[in-house]
XYZ file of C-alpha atoms in Angstrom:
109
model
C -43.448 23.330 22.119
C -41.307 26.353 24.073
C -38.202 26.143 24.199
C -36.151 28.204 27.218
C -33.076 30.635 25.881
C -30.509 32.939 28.001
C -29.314 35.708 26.525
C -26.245 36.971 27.380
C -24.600 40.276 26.620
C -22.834 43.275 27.995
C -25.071 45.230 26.408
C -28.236 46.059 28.006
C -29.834 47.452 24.479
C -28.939 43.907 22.629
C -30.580 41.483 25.710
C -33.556 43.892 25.036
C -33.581 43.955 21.442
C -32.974 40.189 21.195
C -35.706 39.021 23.920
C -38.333 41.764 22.047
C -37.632 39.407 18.931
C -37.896 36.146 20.405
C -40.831 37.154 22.169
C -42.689 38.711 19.221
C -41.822 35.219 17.499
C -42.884 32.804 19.742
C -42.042 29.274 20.996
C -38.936 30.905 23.170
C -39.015 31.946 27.203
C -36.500 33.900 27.899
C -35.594 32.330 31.354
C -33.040 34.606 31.898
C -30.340 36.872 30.977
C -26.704 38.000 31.899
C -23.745 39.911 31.146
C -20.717 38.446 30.787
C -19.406 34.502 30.461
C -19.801 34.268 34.362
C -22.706 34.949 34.339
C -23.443 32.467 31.853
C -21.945 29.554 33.308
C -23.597 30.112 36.474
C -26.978 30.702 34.830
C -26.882 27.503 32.896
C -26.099 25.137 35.793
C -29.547 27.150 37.714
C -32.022 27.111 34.525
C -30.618 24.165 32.624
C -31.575 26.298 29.077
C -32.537 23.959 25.560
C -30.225 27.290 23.960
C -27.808 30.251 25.157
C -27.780 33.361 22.806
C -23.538 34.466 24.064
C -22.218 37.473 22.886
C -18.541 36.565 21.881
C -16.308 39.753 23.220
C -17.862 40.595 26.999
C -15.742 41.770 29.976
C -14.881 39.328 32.645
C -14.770 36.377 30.638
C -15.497 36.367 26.894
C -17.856 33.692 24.712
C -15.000 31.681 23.787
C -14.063 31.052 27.504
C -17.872 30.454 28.275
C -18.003 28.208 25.572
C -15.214 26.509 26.457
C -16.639 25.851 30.252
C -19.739 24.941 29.160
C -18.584 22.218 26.495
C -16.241 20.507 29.340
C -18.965 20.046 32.184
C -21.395 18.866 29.052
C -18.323 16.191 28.941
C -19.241 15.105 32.553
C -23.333 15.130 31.989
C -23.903 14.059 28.194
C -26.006 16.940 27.791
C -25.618 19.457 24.744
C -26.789 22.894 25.252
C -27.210 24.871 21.774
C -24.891 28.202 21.639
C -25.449 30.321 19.157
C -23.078 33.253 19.056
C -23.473 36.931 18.396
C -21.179 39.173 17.492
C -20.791 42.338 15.707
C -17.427 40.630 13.562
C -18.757 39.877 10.199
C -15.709 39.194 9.074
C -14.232 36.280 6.832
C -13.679 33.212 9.195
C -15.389 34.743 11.966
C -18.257 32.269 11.307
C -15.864 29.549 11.078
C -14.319 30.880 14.385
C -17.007 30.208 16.253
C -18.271 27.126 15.183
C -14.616 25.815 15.783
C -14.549 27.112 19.278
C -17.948 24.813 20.161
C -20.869 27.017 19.290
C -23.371 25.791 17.125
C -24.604 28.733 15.539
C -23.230 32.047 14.607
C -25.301 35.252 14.498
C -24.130 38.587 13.231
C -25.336 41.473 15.229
């Protein structure tokens, strides 16, 4: 079974280094990718992705924000996208951060 992803990221060099991975392990399509929380909003009403890969600090509007959009219109359709964020904090609580914010996963870069 495949399952489709987004990636999103302002930078160019992480979409690339994260869609090389997914590809080389198989299962994922990549359906498409983006660079800010815009971006991500918009892409996940047109592709309708089983997961979204969200970098948490991006210009624009940030993975919180996104998050925070994305978990009110799932409120309206009953659907539950996974959102696994990435972020270069590896700090104490930055896990817990996240995960209290919505996301579902947590993924240090």
């Amino acid at each position: 079974m495949t399952i489709s992803a987004l990636i999103i990221d302002d930078e160019q060099l992480a979409r690339d280094e994260l869609k090389y991975l997914l590809d080389q392990a198989g299962g994922v399509d990549v359906v498409a990718q983006g660079a800010n929380g815009i971006e991500a909003v918009d892409l996940i009403e047109e592709h309708h992705p089983d997961v979204v890969f969200l970098d948490v600090q991006m210009p624009e509007m940030d993975g919180f924000e996104a998050t925070r959009l994305i978990r009110a219109s799932e409120r309206a359709t009953g659907r539950h996208i996974q959102i696994a964020a990435m972020t270069a904090h590896a700090m104490a609580g930055d896990r817990e951060r996240c995960l209290q914010a919505g996301m579902d996963d947590y993924i240090s870069k």
